[in-house]
CSV table of C-alpha atoms and ligand atoms in Angstrom, one decimal:
chain,number,residue,atom,x,y,z
A,1,MET,CA,36.5,370.3,200.3
A,2,ASN,CA,35.6,373.9,201.4
A,3,SER,CA,39.1,375.3,202.1
A,4,SER,CA,37.7,378.6,203.2
A,5,VAL,CA,36.1,376.8,206.2
A,6,ASN,CA,39.1,374.6,207.0
A,7,ASN,CA,41.6,377.4,207.0
A,8,ALA,CA,39.5,379.9,208.9
A,9,PRO,CA,40.3,380.8,212.4
A,10,ALA,CA,37.5,380.6,215.0
A,11,THR,CA,35.2,383.5,215.4
A,12,ALA,CA,32.8,384.3,218.1
A,13,GLN,CA,30.0,383.4,215.7
A,14,GLN,CA,31.4,380.2,214.1
A,15,PRO,CA,34.0,377.8,215.6
A,16,ALA,CA,36.5,376.7,212.9
A,17,ARG,CA,35.9,373.1,211.9
A,18,TYR,CA,39.2,371.2,211.6
A,19,GLY,CA,40.7,374.2,213.5
A,20,GLY,CA,43.1,372.4,215.7
A,21,TYR,CA,45.9,374.4,214.2
A,22,PHE,CA,44.5,377.5,215.7
A,23,LYS,CA,44.1,376.0,219.2
A,24,ARG,CA,47.5,374.5,219.9
A,25,ASP,CA,48.6,377.0,222.5
A,26,VAL,CA,48.1,376.1,226.1
A,27,PRO,CA,47.9,379.2,228.4
A,28,ALA,CA,49.4,379.3,231.9
A,29,PRO,CA,47.4,377.9,234.8
A,30,ASP,CA,45.6,380.2,237.3
A,31,LEU,CA,48.5,380.2,239.8
A,32,GLU,CA,46.7,382.5,242.2
A,33,LEU,CA,44.3,379.6,243.0
A,34,THR,CA,46.3,376.5,242.2
A,35,SER,CA,49.8,377.1,243.6
A,36,THR,CA,50.2,376.5,247.3
A,37,ASN,CA,54.0,376.8,247.6
A,38,ALA,CA,55.3,378.9,250.5
A,39,GLY,CA,54.9,382.6,249.7
A,40,THR,CA,52.1,382.2,247.2
A,41,PRO,CA,48.7,383.8,247.9
A,42,MET,CA,46.8,380.5,248.1
A,43,GLY,CA,49.7,378.8,249.9
A,44,GLU,CA,49.8,381.4,252.7
A,45,TYR,CA,46.0,381.3,253.0
A,46,MET,CA,45.9,377.6,253.2
A,47,ARG,CA,48.6,377.6,255.9
A,48,LEU,CA,46.2,379.5,258.2
A,49,PHE,CA,44.3,376.2,258.8
A,50,TRP,CA,45.0,372.9,260.4
A,51,GLN,CA,45.8,370.3,257.7
A,52,PRO,CA,46.0,366.5,257.8
A,53,VAL,CA,49.4,365.4,256.7
A,54,CYS,CA,49.3,361.6,257.0
A,55,LEU,CA,47.4,358.7,258.6
A,56,SER,CA,48.3,357.6,262.2
A,57,GLN,CA,48.9,354.1,260.8
A,58,GLU,CA,51.7,355.6,258.6
A,59,LEU,CA,53.6,356.5,261.8
A,60,THR,CA,55.6,353.4,262.6
A,61,ASP,CA,59.0,352.7,264.2
A,62,VAL,CA,60.7,354.5,261.3
A,63,PRO,CA,60.0,358.1,260.3
A,64,LYS,CA,57.6,359.0,257.4
A,65,ALA,CA,58.8,361.3,254.7
A,66,ILE,CA,56.0,363.6,253.6
A,67,ARG,CA,55.6,366.6,251.3
A,68,ILE,CA,52.8,369.1,252.0
A,69,MET,CA,52.3,372.3,250.0
A,70,GLY,CA,55.7,371.9,248.4
A,71,GLU,CA,57.5,371.6,251.8
A,72,ASP,CA,59.6,368.5,252.4
A,73,LEU,CA,58.9,367.2,255.9
A,74,VAL,CA,59.2,364.2,258.1
A,75,ALA,CA,56.5,362.9,260.5
A,76,PHE,CA,57.0,360.5,263.4
A,77,ARG,CA,55.6,359.5,266.7
A,78,ASP,CA,58.3,359.4,269.4
A,79,LYS,CA,58.5,356.6,272.0
A,80,SER,CA,56.6,358.8,274.5
A,81,GLY,CA,53.7,359.1,272.0
A,82,ALA,CA,54.3,362.7,271.0
A,83,VAL,CA,53.9,363.4,267.2
A,84,GLY,CA,56.5,365.4,265.4
A,85,VAL,CA,56.3,367.2,262.0
A,86,LEU,CA,59.7,368.6,261.2
A,87,HIS,CA,61.5,370.0,258.2
A,88,ARG,CA,63.0,367.0,256.5
A,89,HIS,CA,66.6,368.2,256.2
A,90,CYS,CA,68.7,368.3,259.3
A,91,SER,CA,69.8,371.8,260.4
A,92,HIS,CA,73.4,370.5,260.8
A,93,ARG,CA,74.4,369.6,257.2
A,94,GLY,CA,71.1,368.6,255.6
A,95,ALA,CA,70.8,364.8,255.9
A,96,SER,CA,67.2,363.7,255.7
A,97,LEU,CA,65.5,362.9,259.0
A,98,GLU,CA,63.5,360.2,257.2
A,99,TYR,CA,66.7,358.1,258.0
A,100,GLY,CA,66.7,359.4,261.6
A,101,VAL,CA,66.3,357.2,264.7
A,102,ILE,CA,63.1,357.8,266.7
A,103,ALA,CA,64.0,358.4,270.4
A,104,GLU,CA,62.0,358.4,273.6
A,105,HIS,CA,61.6,362.1,273.1
A,106,GLY,CA,62.0,363.4,269.5
A,107,ILE,CA,64.3,362.1,266.7
A,108,ARG,CA,68.1,361.7,266.2
A,109,CYS,CA,69.7,362.4,262.8
A,110,CYS,CA,71.5,359.4,261.4
A,111,TYR,CA,74.5,361.3,260.2
A,112,HIS,CA,76.1,363.0,263.3
A,113,GLY,CA,73.4,362.3,265.8
A,114,TRP,CA,71.9,365.7,266.3
A,115,HIS,CA,68.8,365.1,268.5
A,116,TYR,CA,65.7,367.2,268.1
A,117,ALA,CA,62.5,367.4,270.2
A,118,VAL,CA,59.1,367.5,268.5
A,119,ASP,CA,59.1,371.3,268.8
A,120,GLY,CA,62.5,371.4,266.9
A,121,SER,CA,64.6,372.1,270.0
A,122,LEU,CA,68.2,370.8,269.7
A,123,LEU,CA,68.6,368.4,272.7
A,124,ASP,CA,72.0,366.9,271.9
A,125,ALA,CA,74.9,367.1,269.4
A,126,PRO,CA,77.2,364.2,270.3
A,127,CYS,CA,80.1,365.1,267.9
A,128,GLU,CA,80.5,368.5,269.7
A,129,SER,CA,82.5,368.6,272.9
A,130,ASP,CA,80.4,371.5,274.1
A,131,ALA,CA,77.0,371.9,272.5
A,132,THR,CA,75.7,374.5,274.8
A,133,ARG,CA,75.9,377.4,272.4
A,134,LEU,CA,74.5,375.3,269.5
A,135,LYS,CA,71.5,374.4,271.7
A,136,GLN,CA,70.8,378.1,272.2
A,137,THR,CA,71.1,379.0,268.6
A,138,VAL,CA,69.9,376.1,266.5
A,139,CYS,CA,66.3,374.9,266.2
A,140,GLN,CA,65.0,372.5,263.5
A,141,GLY,CA,62.0,373.7,261.6
A,142,ALA,CA,58.9,372.2,263.3
A,143,TYR,CA,55.2,372.5,263.1
A,144,PRO,CA,52.5,371.9,265.9
A,145,ALA,CA,50.9,368.5,265.3
A,146,PHE,CA,48.5,366.1,266.9
A,147,GLU,CA,46.5,362.9,266.1
A,148,ARG,CA,42.8,362.7,266.0
A,149,ASP,CA,40.8,359.6,265.1
A,150,GLY,CA,43.6,358.2,263.0
A,151,LEU,CA,44.7,361.3,261.2
A,152,VAL,CA,47.8,363.4,261.9
A,153,PHE,CA,47.2,367.1,261.7
A,154,ALA,CA,49.8,369.9,261.5
A,155,TYR,CA,49.5,373.7,261.5
A,156,MET,CA,52.0,375.2,259.0
A,157,GLY,CA,51.1,378.9,259.3
A,158,PRO,CA,52.4,381.8,261.4
A,159,PRO,CA,52.5,380.8,265.1
A,160,ASP,CA,50.5,383.8,266.2
A,161,LYS,CA,47.6,383.0,263.9
A,162,LYS,CA,47.1,379.3,264.9
A,163,PRO,CA,43.4,378.7,265.1
A,164,PRO,CA,41.6,376.2,267.4
A,165,PHE,CA,41.0,372.8,265.6
A,166,PRO,CA,37.4,373.0,264.3
A,167,GLU,CA,35.1,370.2,265.6
A,168,PHE,CA,31.9,369.6,263.7
A,169,ASP,CA,28.6,368.2,265.0
A,170,THR,CA,28.7,365.6,262.3
A,171,TYR,CA,31.8,363.9,263.8
A,172,SER,CA,29.5,362.5,266.5
A,173,LEU,CA,26.0,362.5,264.9
A,174,PRO,CA,24.1,360.3,265.3
A,175,LYS,CA,25.3,358.9,268.5
A,176,GLY,CA,27.6,355.9,267.9
A,177,THR,CA,29.1,357.4,264.7
A,178,LYS,CA,32.5,355.9,263.9
A,179,LEU,CA,35.1,357.9,262.0
A,180,VAL,CA,37.4,355.8,259.9
A,181,PRO,CA,40.5,357.6,258.3
A,182,PHE,CA,41.5,357.2,254.7
A,183,SER,CA,43.7,358.8,252.0
A,184,ASN,CA,43.3,359.1,248.3
A,185,ILE,CA,46.3,360.0,246.1
A,186,TYR,CA,45.8,362.1,242.9
A,187,PRO,CA,48.8,363.1,240.7
A,188,CYS,CA,47.3,366.5,239.8
A,189,ASN,CA,46.6,369.9,241.2
A,190,TRP,CA,44.5,370.1,244.4
A,191,LEU,CA,41.9,372.5,243.1
A,192,GLN,CA,40.5,370.4,240.3
A,193,VAL,CA,39.8,367.6,242.8
A,194,PHE,CA,38.3,370.0,245.4
A,195,GLU,CA,36.0,371.8,242.9
A,196,ASN,CA,34.8,368.6,241.4
A,197,ILE,CA,32.5,368.3,244.4
A,198,MET,CA,30.5,371.4,243.2
A,199,ASP,CA,30.3,369.7,239.8
A,200,HIS,CA,27.5,367.5,240.9
A,201,MET,CA,26.0,367.0,237.5
A,202,HIS,CA,28.9,364.6,236.6
A,203,THR,CA,27.5,362.0,238.9
A,204,ALA,CA,24.6,361.4,236.5
A,205,VAL,CA,27.1,360.7,233.7
A,206,LEU,CA,30.5,359.6,234.9
A,207,HIS,CA,29.2,357.5,237.8
A,208,ASN,CA,26.2,356.2,235.9
A,209,HIS,CA,28.5,354.5,233.4
A,210,MET,CA,29.7,352.3,236.2
A,211,THR,CA,26.5,350.4,236.2
A,212,VAL,CA,25.8,350.0,232.5
A,213,ASP,CA,26.4,346.9,230.4
A,214,GLY,CA,30.0,346.4,229.6
A,215,VAL,CA,31.4,347.1,233.0
A,216,ASP,CA,32.6,344.1,234.9
A,217,GLU,CA,30.3,343.4,237.8
A,218,ALA,CA,33.2,342.9,240.0
A,219,THR,CA,34.4,346.4,239.6
A,220,ALA,CA,31.1,347.9,240.8
A,221,GLU,CA,30.5,345.5,243.7
A,222,GLY,CA,29.2,346.8,247.0
A,223,VAL,CA,28.0,350.1,245.7
A,224,THR,CA,24.5,351.1,244.5
A,225,LEU,CA,24.0,354.3,242.6
A,226,GLU,CA,20.2,354.2,242.6
A,227,GLY,CA,19.0,357.7,242.2
A,228,PHE,CA,22.3,359.2,241.1
A,229,GLY,CA,21.6,358.3,237.5
A,230,ASP,CA,19.0,361.1,237.1
A,231,MET,CA,20.0,364.6,236.3
A,232,PRO,CA,19.6,366.6,239.5
A,233,ILE,CA,18.0,370.0,239.7
A,234,MET,CA,20.9,372.1,241.0
A,235,GLN,CA,21.2,375.3,243.2
A,236,TRP,CA,24.3,376.7,244.8
A,237,GLU,CA,24.5,379.1,247.8
A,238,ALA,CA,27.4,380.8,249.5
A,239,THR,CA,27.7,380.1,253.2
A,240,ARG,CA,29.5,381.4,256.2
A,241,ASN,CA,30.0,385.0,255.0
A,242,GLY,CA,31.5,383.7,251.8
A,243,ASN,CA,33.9,381.3,253.5
A,244,GLY,CA,32.0,378.3,252.0
A,245,ILE,CA,29.5,377.1,249.4
A,246,VAL,CA,26.8,374.4,249.3
A,247,PHE,CA,25.1,372.7,246.4
A,248,ILE,CA,21.5,371.7,246.8
A,249,ALA,CA,20.6,368.9,244.5
A,250,GLY,CA,16.9,367.8,244.1
A,251,ARG,CA,15.8,364.7,242.4
A,252,ARG,CA,12.3,363.3,241.8
A,253,LEU,CA,12.2,359.7,242.9
A,254,PRO,CA,9.5,357.1,242.3
A,255,ASP,CA,6.5,356.7,244.7
A,256,ASP,CA,6.0,360.5,245.2
A,257,LYS,CA,9.3,361.0,246.9
A,258,VAL,CA,11.9,363.8,246.5
A,259,TRP,CA,15.5,363.5,247.5
A,260,ILE,CA,17.3,366.6,248.6
A,261,ARG,CA,21.1,366.3,248.9
A,262,ILE,CA,23.3,369.1,250.3
A,263,THR,CA,27.1,369.1,250.1
A,264,GLU,CA,29.1,371.8,251.8
A,265,MET,CA,32.6,373.1,251.2
A,266,ILE,CA,34.4,375.2,253.7
A,267,PHE,CA,37.4,377.1,252.4
A,268,PRO,CA,40.2,376.7,251.8
A,269,ASN,CA,39.9,372.9,251.2
A,270,TYR,CA,37.5,371.2,253.5
A,271,LEU,CA,34.2,369.5,252.6
A,272,GLN,CA,31.6,367.1,253.8
A,273,ILE,CA,29.2,365.1,251.7
A,274,GLY,CA,26.1,363.0,252.6
A,275,SER,CA,25.7,359.3,252.5
A,276,LEU,CA,28.0,357.6,250.0
A,277,VAL,CA,25.4,354.9,249.5
A,278,PRO,CA,22.1,356.7,249.2
A,279,THR,CA,19.3,354.6,248.0
A,280,ALA,CA,15.9,355.6,246.8
A,281,ALA,CA,14.4,353.4,249.4
A,282,ARG,CA,15.7,355.4,252.3
A,283,GLU,CA,13.0,357.6,253.9
A,284,ARG,CA,14.8,359.6,256.4
A,285,HIS,CA,17.2,362.4,257.1
A,286,SER,CA,20.9,361.6,257.5
A,287,THR,CA,24.0,363.7,258.1
A,288,SER,CA,27.5,363.5,256.6
A,289,GLY,CA,28.9,360.2,255.3
A,290,CYS,CA,32.4,361.5,254.5
A,291,THR,CA,34.7,364.4,255.5
A,292,ARG,CA,37.6,365.4,253.2
A,293,TRP,CA,40.5,367.7,253.3
A,294,ASN,CA,42.0,368.3,249.8
A,295,VAL,CA,45.7,368.7,250.7
A,296,PRO,CA,48.2,369.8,248.2
A,297,VAL,CA,51.5,367.8,248.1
A,298,ASP,CA,52.9,370.3,245.6
A,299,ASP,CA,51.4,372.0,242.6
A,300,THR,CA,50.9,368.8,240.6
A,301,ASN,CA,50.1,366.2,243.3
A,302,MET,CA,47.5,366.1,246.1
A,303,ILE,CA,46.1,363.8,248.6
A,304,ILE,CA,42.6,363.7,249.9
A,305,PHE,CA,42.7,362.9,253.6
A,306,GLY,CA,39.4,362.2,255.3
A,307,TYR,CA,37.1,360.3,257.5
A,308,ARG,CA,34.4,357.9,256.4
A,309,HIS,CA,31.5,358.3,258.9
A,310,PHE,CA,29.9,355.0,259.7
A,311,ASN,CA,26.5,354.8,261.3
A,312,ASP,CA,23.2,353.1,260.5
A,313,GLU,CA,21.7,356.3,259.0
A,314,VAL,CA,24.4,357.1,256.4
A,315,ASP,CA,24.9,353.5,255.7
A,316,PRO,CA,21.5,351.8,256.5
A,317,ASP,CA,22.2,348.7,254.3
A,318,GLY,CA,25.7,348.1,255.6
A,319,LEU,CA,27.2,348.5,252.2
A,320,GLY,CA,30.1,350.6,253.4
A,321,CYS,CA,33.1,348.8,254.8
A,322,ALA,CA,35.6,350.2,257.3
A,323,GLU,CA,38.1,347.5,256.4
A,324,ASP,CA,38.3,348.9,252.9
A,325,CYS,CA,39.4,352.4,254.1
A,326,GLY,CA,43.0,353.2,254.7
A,327,VAL,CA,46.1,354.5,252.9
A,328,ASP,CA,44.9,355.3,249.3
A,329,LYS,CA,41.8,353.2,249.9
A,330,ILE,CA,38.2,354.0,250.2
A,331,ASP,CA,35.1,351.9,250.1
A,332,PHE,CA,33.3,353.9,247.5
A,333,LEU,CA,33.1,353.7,243.7
A,334,VAL,CA,35.9,352.1,241.8
A,335,GLY,CA,37.7,354.8,239.9
A,336,GLN,CA,38.2,356.9,243.1
A,337,THR,CA,41.8,355.6,243.4
A,338,GLY,CA,44.6,355.3,240.9
A,339,ASN,CA,45.2,351.6,241.7
A,340,ARG,CA,43.8,350.1,238.6
A,341,THR,CA,45.4,349.3,235.2
A,342,TYR,CA,45.2,351.9,232.4
A,343,GLU,CA,42.8,349.6,230.5
A,344,GLU,CA,40.5,349.3,233.5
A,345,GLY,CA,40.5,353.0,233.8
A,346,GLN,CA,39.6,353.4,230.1
A,347,ARG,CA,36.8,350.9,230.3
A,348,ALA,CA,35.2,352.1,233.5
A,349,PRO,CA,36.6,355.6,234.2
A,350,GLY,CA,35.9,357.3,237.5
A,351,ASP,CA,36.7,360.5,239.2
A,352,TRP,CA,40.4,359.6,239.3
A,353,GLU,CA,40.6,359.3,235.5
A,354,ALA,CA,38.5,362.3,234.8
A,355,LEU,CA,40.3,364.6,237.2
A,356,VAL,CA,43.9,363.5,236.6
A,357,SER,CA,43.4,363.7,232.9
A,358,GLN,CA,42.4,367.4,233.1
A,359,ARG,CA,46.2,368.1,232.8
A,360,PRO,CA,48.6,368.2,235.8
A,361,ILE,CA,47.1,371.7,236.5
A,362,ALA,CA,43.7,372.3,234.8
A,363,ILE,CA,43.8,375.3,232.5
A,364,HIS,CA,40.8,377.4,233.3
A,365,ALA,CA,41.3,379.7,230.3
A,366,LEU,CA,40.6,376.9,227.9
A,367,GLU,CA,37.3,375.9,229.5
A,368,HIS,CA,33.8,376.5,228.0
A,369,PRO,CA,31.6,376.5,231.0
A,370,GLY,CA,27.8,375.9,230.9
A,371,THR,CA,25.0,376.4,233.3
A,372,SER,CA,26.0,373.1,235.1
A,373,ASP,CA,29.3,374.7,236.0
A,374,VAL,CA,27.9,377.5,238.0
A,375,GLY,CA,29.0,375.9,241.3
A,376,VAL,CA,32.6,375.4,240.1
A,377,TYR,CA,32.8,379.0,239.0
A,378,MET,CA,31.2,380.3,242.2
A,379,CYS,CA,33.7,378.2,244.2
A,380,ARG,CA,36.6,379.8,242.3
A,381,LYS,CA,35.3,383.3,242.7
A,382,LEU,CA,34.6,382.9,246.5
A,383,LEU,CA,38.0,381.3,246.9
A,384,ARG,CA,39.7,384.1,245.1
A,385,ASP,CA,38.0,386.7,247.3
A,386,ALA,CA,39.1,384.8,250.4
A,387,VAL,CA,42.7,384.6,249.1
A,388,ARG,CA,42.7,388.3,248.4
A,389,GLY,CA,41.4,389.0,252.0
A,390,LYS,CA,38.1,390.4,250.8
A,391,THR,CA,36.0,387.9,252.8
A,392,ALA,CA,34.8,388.7,256.3
A,393,PRO,CA,35.6,386.0,258.9
A,394,ASP,CA,33.3,383.0,259.3
A,395,PRO,CA,31.0,384.0,262.1
A,396,LEU,CA,30.5,380.3,263.2
A,397,TYR,CA,34.2,379.9,263.9
A,398,ALA,CA,33.8,382.4,266.7
A,399,THR,CA,32.0,379.8,268.7
A,400,LEU,CA,35.1,377.6,268.8
A,401,SER,CA,36.5,379.5,271.7
A,402,ALA,CA,34.0,377.7,273.9
A,403,GLU,CA,35.4,374.5,275.4
A,404,GLY,CA,33.9,371.4,273.8
A,405,GLU,CA,31.8,373.4,271.3
A,406,SER,CA,31.3,372.1,267.8
A,407,LEU,CA,30.3,373.6,264.6
A,408,PRO,CA,27.2,373.0,262.5
A,409,LEU,CA,27.6,371.9,258.9
A,410,TYR,CA,24.9,371.6,256.2
A,411,ALA,CA,25.8,368.4,254.4
A,412,GLN,CA,22.8,366.0,254.6
A,413,ASP,CA,20.4,363.8,252.6
A,414,THR,CA,16.6,364.0,253.1
A,415,VAL,CA,13.9,362.1,251.3
A,416,LEU,CA,10.4,363.8,251.5
A,417,HIS,CA,7.1,362.5,250.5
A,418,VAL,CA,5.7,365.0,247.9
A,419,PRO,CA,3.1,364.2,245.2
A,420,GLU,CA,4.5,364.6,241.7
A,421,LEU,CA,3.2,367.6,239.7
A,422,PRO,CA,3.4,368.3,235.9
A,423,ALA,CA,7.1,368.6,234.9
A,424,ASP,CA,7.6,372.4,235.0
A,425,VAL,CA,5.7,372.9,238.2
A,426,ASP,CA,7.4,369.9,239.8
A,427,ARG,CA,10.8,371.4,239.0
A,428,LYS,CA,9.9,374.6,240.8
A,429,GLN,CA,8.4,372.6,243.7
A,430,ILE,CA,11.7,370.6,244.0
A,431,MET,CA,13.8,373.8,243.9
A,432,GLU,CA,11.6,375.3,246.7
A,433,LEU,CA,11.9,372.1,248.8
A,434,GLY,CA,15.7,372.2,248.4
A,435,LYS,CA,15.8,375.9,249.5
A,436,ARG,CA,13.5,375.0,252.5
A,437,VAL,CA,15.7,372.1,253.6
A,438,PHE,CA,18.8,374.3,253.4
A,439,GLU,CA,17.1,377.0,255.4
A,440,ILE,CA,16.1,374.4,258.0
A,441,MET,CA,19.7,373.3,258.3
A,442,ARG,CA,20.8,376.9,258.7
A,443,SER,CA,18.1,377.7,261.2
A,444,ALA,CA,19.9,375.4,263.7
A,445,ASP,CA,23.0,377.5,263.7
A,446,ALA,CA,22.0,379.7,266.6
A,447,LEU,CA,21.1,376.7,268.8
A,448,PRO,CA,23.5,374.9,271.2
A,449,ALA,CA,25.2,371.9,269.5
A,450,ASN,CA,23.2,369.3,271.4
A,451,GLU,CA,19.8,370.8,270.3
A,452,ARG,CA,20.5,371.2,266.5
A,453,ASP,CA,19.8,367.7,265.2
A,454,ALA,CA,16.5,367.3,267.0
A,455,HIS,CA,15.4,370.8,265.8
A,456,VAL,CA,16.3,369.9,262.2
A,457,ARG,CA,14.4,366.7,262.3
A,458,ARG,CA,11.3,368.4,263.7
A,459,GLN,CA,11.4,371.1,261.0
A,460,LEU,CA,11.8,368.5,258.3
A,461,ASP,CA,8.7,366.7,259.5
A,462,LEU,CA,6.7,369.9,259.0
A,463,ILE,CA,7.5,370.0,255.3
A,464,ASP,CA,7.1,366.3,254.7
A,465,GLY,CA,4.0,365.9,252.5
A,466,GLY,CA,4.8,369.0,250.5
A,467,LEU,CA,5.5,372.7,251.2
A,468,ASP,CA,1.8,373.5,251.8
A,469,GLY,CA,0.5,370.1,252.7
A,470,ALA,CA,-0.4,368.9,256.2
A,471,PRO,CA,2.5,367.4,258.1
A,472,ALA,CA,2.7,363.7,257.4
A,473,PRO,CA,3.8,361.3,260.1
A,474,ARG,CA,7.1,359.7,259.2
A,475,SER,CA,10.0,358.1,261.0
A,476,THR,CA,12.6,360.7,261.9
A,477,SER,CA,14.0,358.7,264.7
A,478,SER,CA,17.4,360.0,265.8
A,479,ALA,CA,19.8,358.0,267.8
A,480,LEU,CA,20.1,361.2,270.0
A,481,ALA,CA,16.3,361.4,270.5
B,1,FES,S1,73.5,366.2,259.1
B,1,FES,FE1,72.2,365.8,260.7
B,1,FES,S2,73.5,365.6,262.4
B,1,FES,FE2,74.8,366.1,260.8
B,2,FE2,FE1,32.5,361.9,241.2
């Protein structure tokens, strides 16, 4: 045994073999980005945006206790249909309103009957002979809230900074799109789940394992990963003045086809991805298949709330299933949710196992990033700039003041017919195609919402056949066209 090697601490030139002894310390997490409790930099930044807090189906005839960004809250729908999101502990002497009685208007605390409206106003205090003064001085903590397509949204920031709710084109593109709400619970910090989306290379490894021998067929049913198994050619670009980021993934497919997939994050915690069931056989352009908000419960728990988008473009083979989406359920890969046994997770790990096992809060200081991690590190840098107030406002959000206006978003899949070239040249060609598709998506920003989709499809037709090739006729039929 060479003891001089075994006992040597690591150096920049030579890692110490059997050097576990020198690596036992676990540094503190990066709390500037990971902690969202009230008063923290990220927590105050995230509170400037509308956040989903539960599914509509979770609002029943009894209140729902929820925890969002470390705040204990209660959500309910009163008998008039109004939604309330209130601080959980009653202003009188602290009983939890999760045991309250839902009234025609608002909620009544179980202990002494103090009755609060959805805006927190005290309406009644039956144990008091004269509650007039109390009604003028007491108000339960409350947040503005509303329901949209099966999700309950709340705004938890300063009242004078409440923004309009951002509508995106993709909620109604193509015509007939149905949004189905879901949630997905992760017992770990919100950031490692969010930034996982910019780590697209993992799809070729983690998700490719789901289809190899040794995995129970039943665990992979209903999902095809055709095309995802190949290592993508990756590029990342900041968007919206640094308020977002996209990855552009290019893959060579059989039969002289190239698949360009773009996924976009918008800070602090929103994202859309393309079709969840892309197949190499599809030959058209399709928009978002899934919207997600990565919502912190506290610093070591989070919930993805989102919409699956169902239409015949993002799900042409009908593999997605709305009935499989709901509370901690999504009709995607197994391994997205934590509802399997430990052994099942070990034998066929998915995102849930990979992300939760990064520690309750991933320790960035212990990472050894490679070139495939550029997107994750860009994401963190842009987020940090935004948290520190260094980022100019998103120019696209300015259009939200117009009634009925919606915002463009770049998430999409496109398959182009492009003859294969020798490997190195083909790689450059695929990167150029990816850039061109992204520029086409961005070129629609200045157009009215109802013209963007047709514009994008026309422009994509022009590069089908190759960047310099003659336009090739292909089906780009839009349900809007
Ligand atoms: S603690 Fe709620 S009414 Fe007394
Ligand atoms: Fe994944």
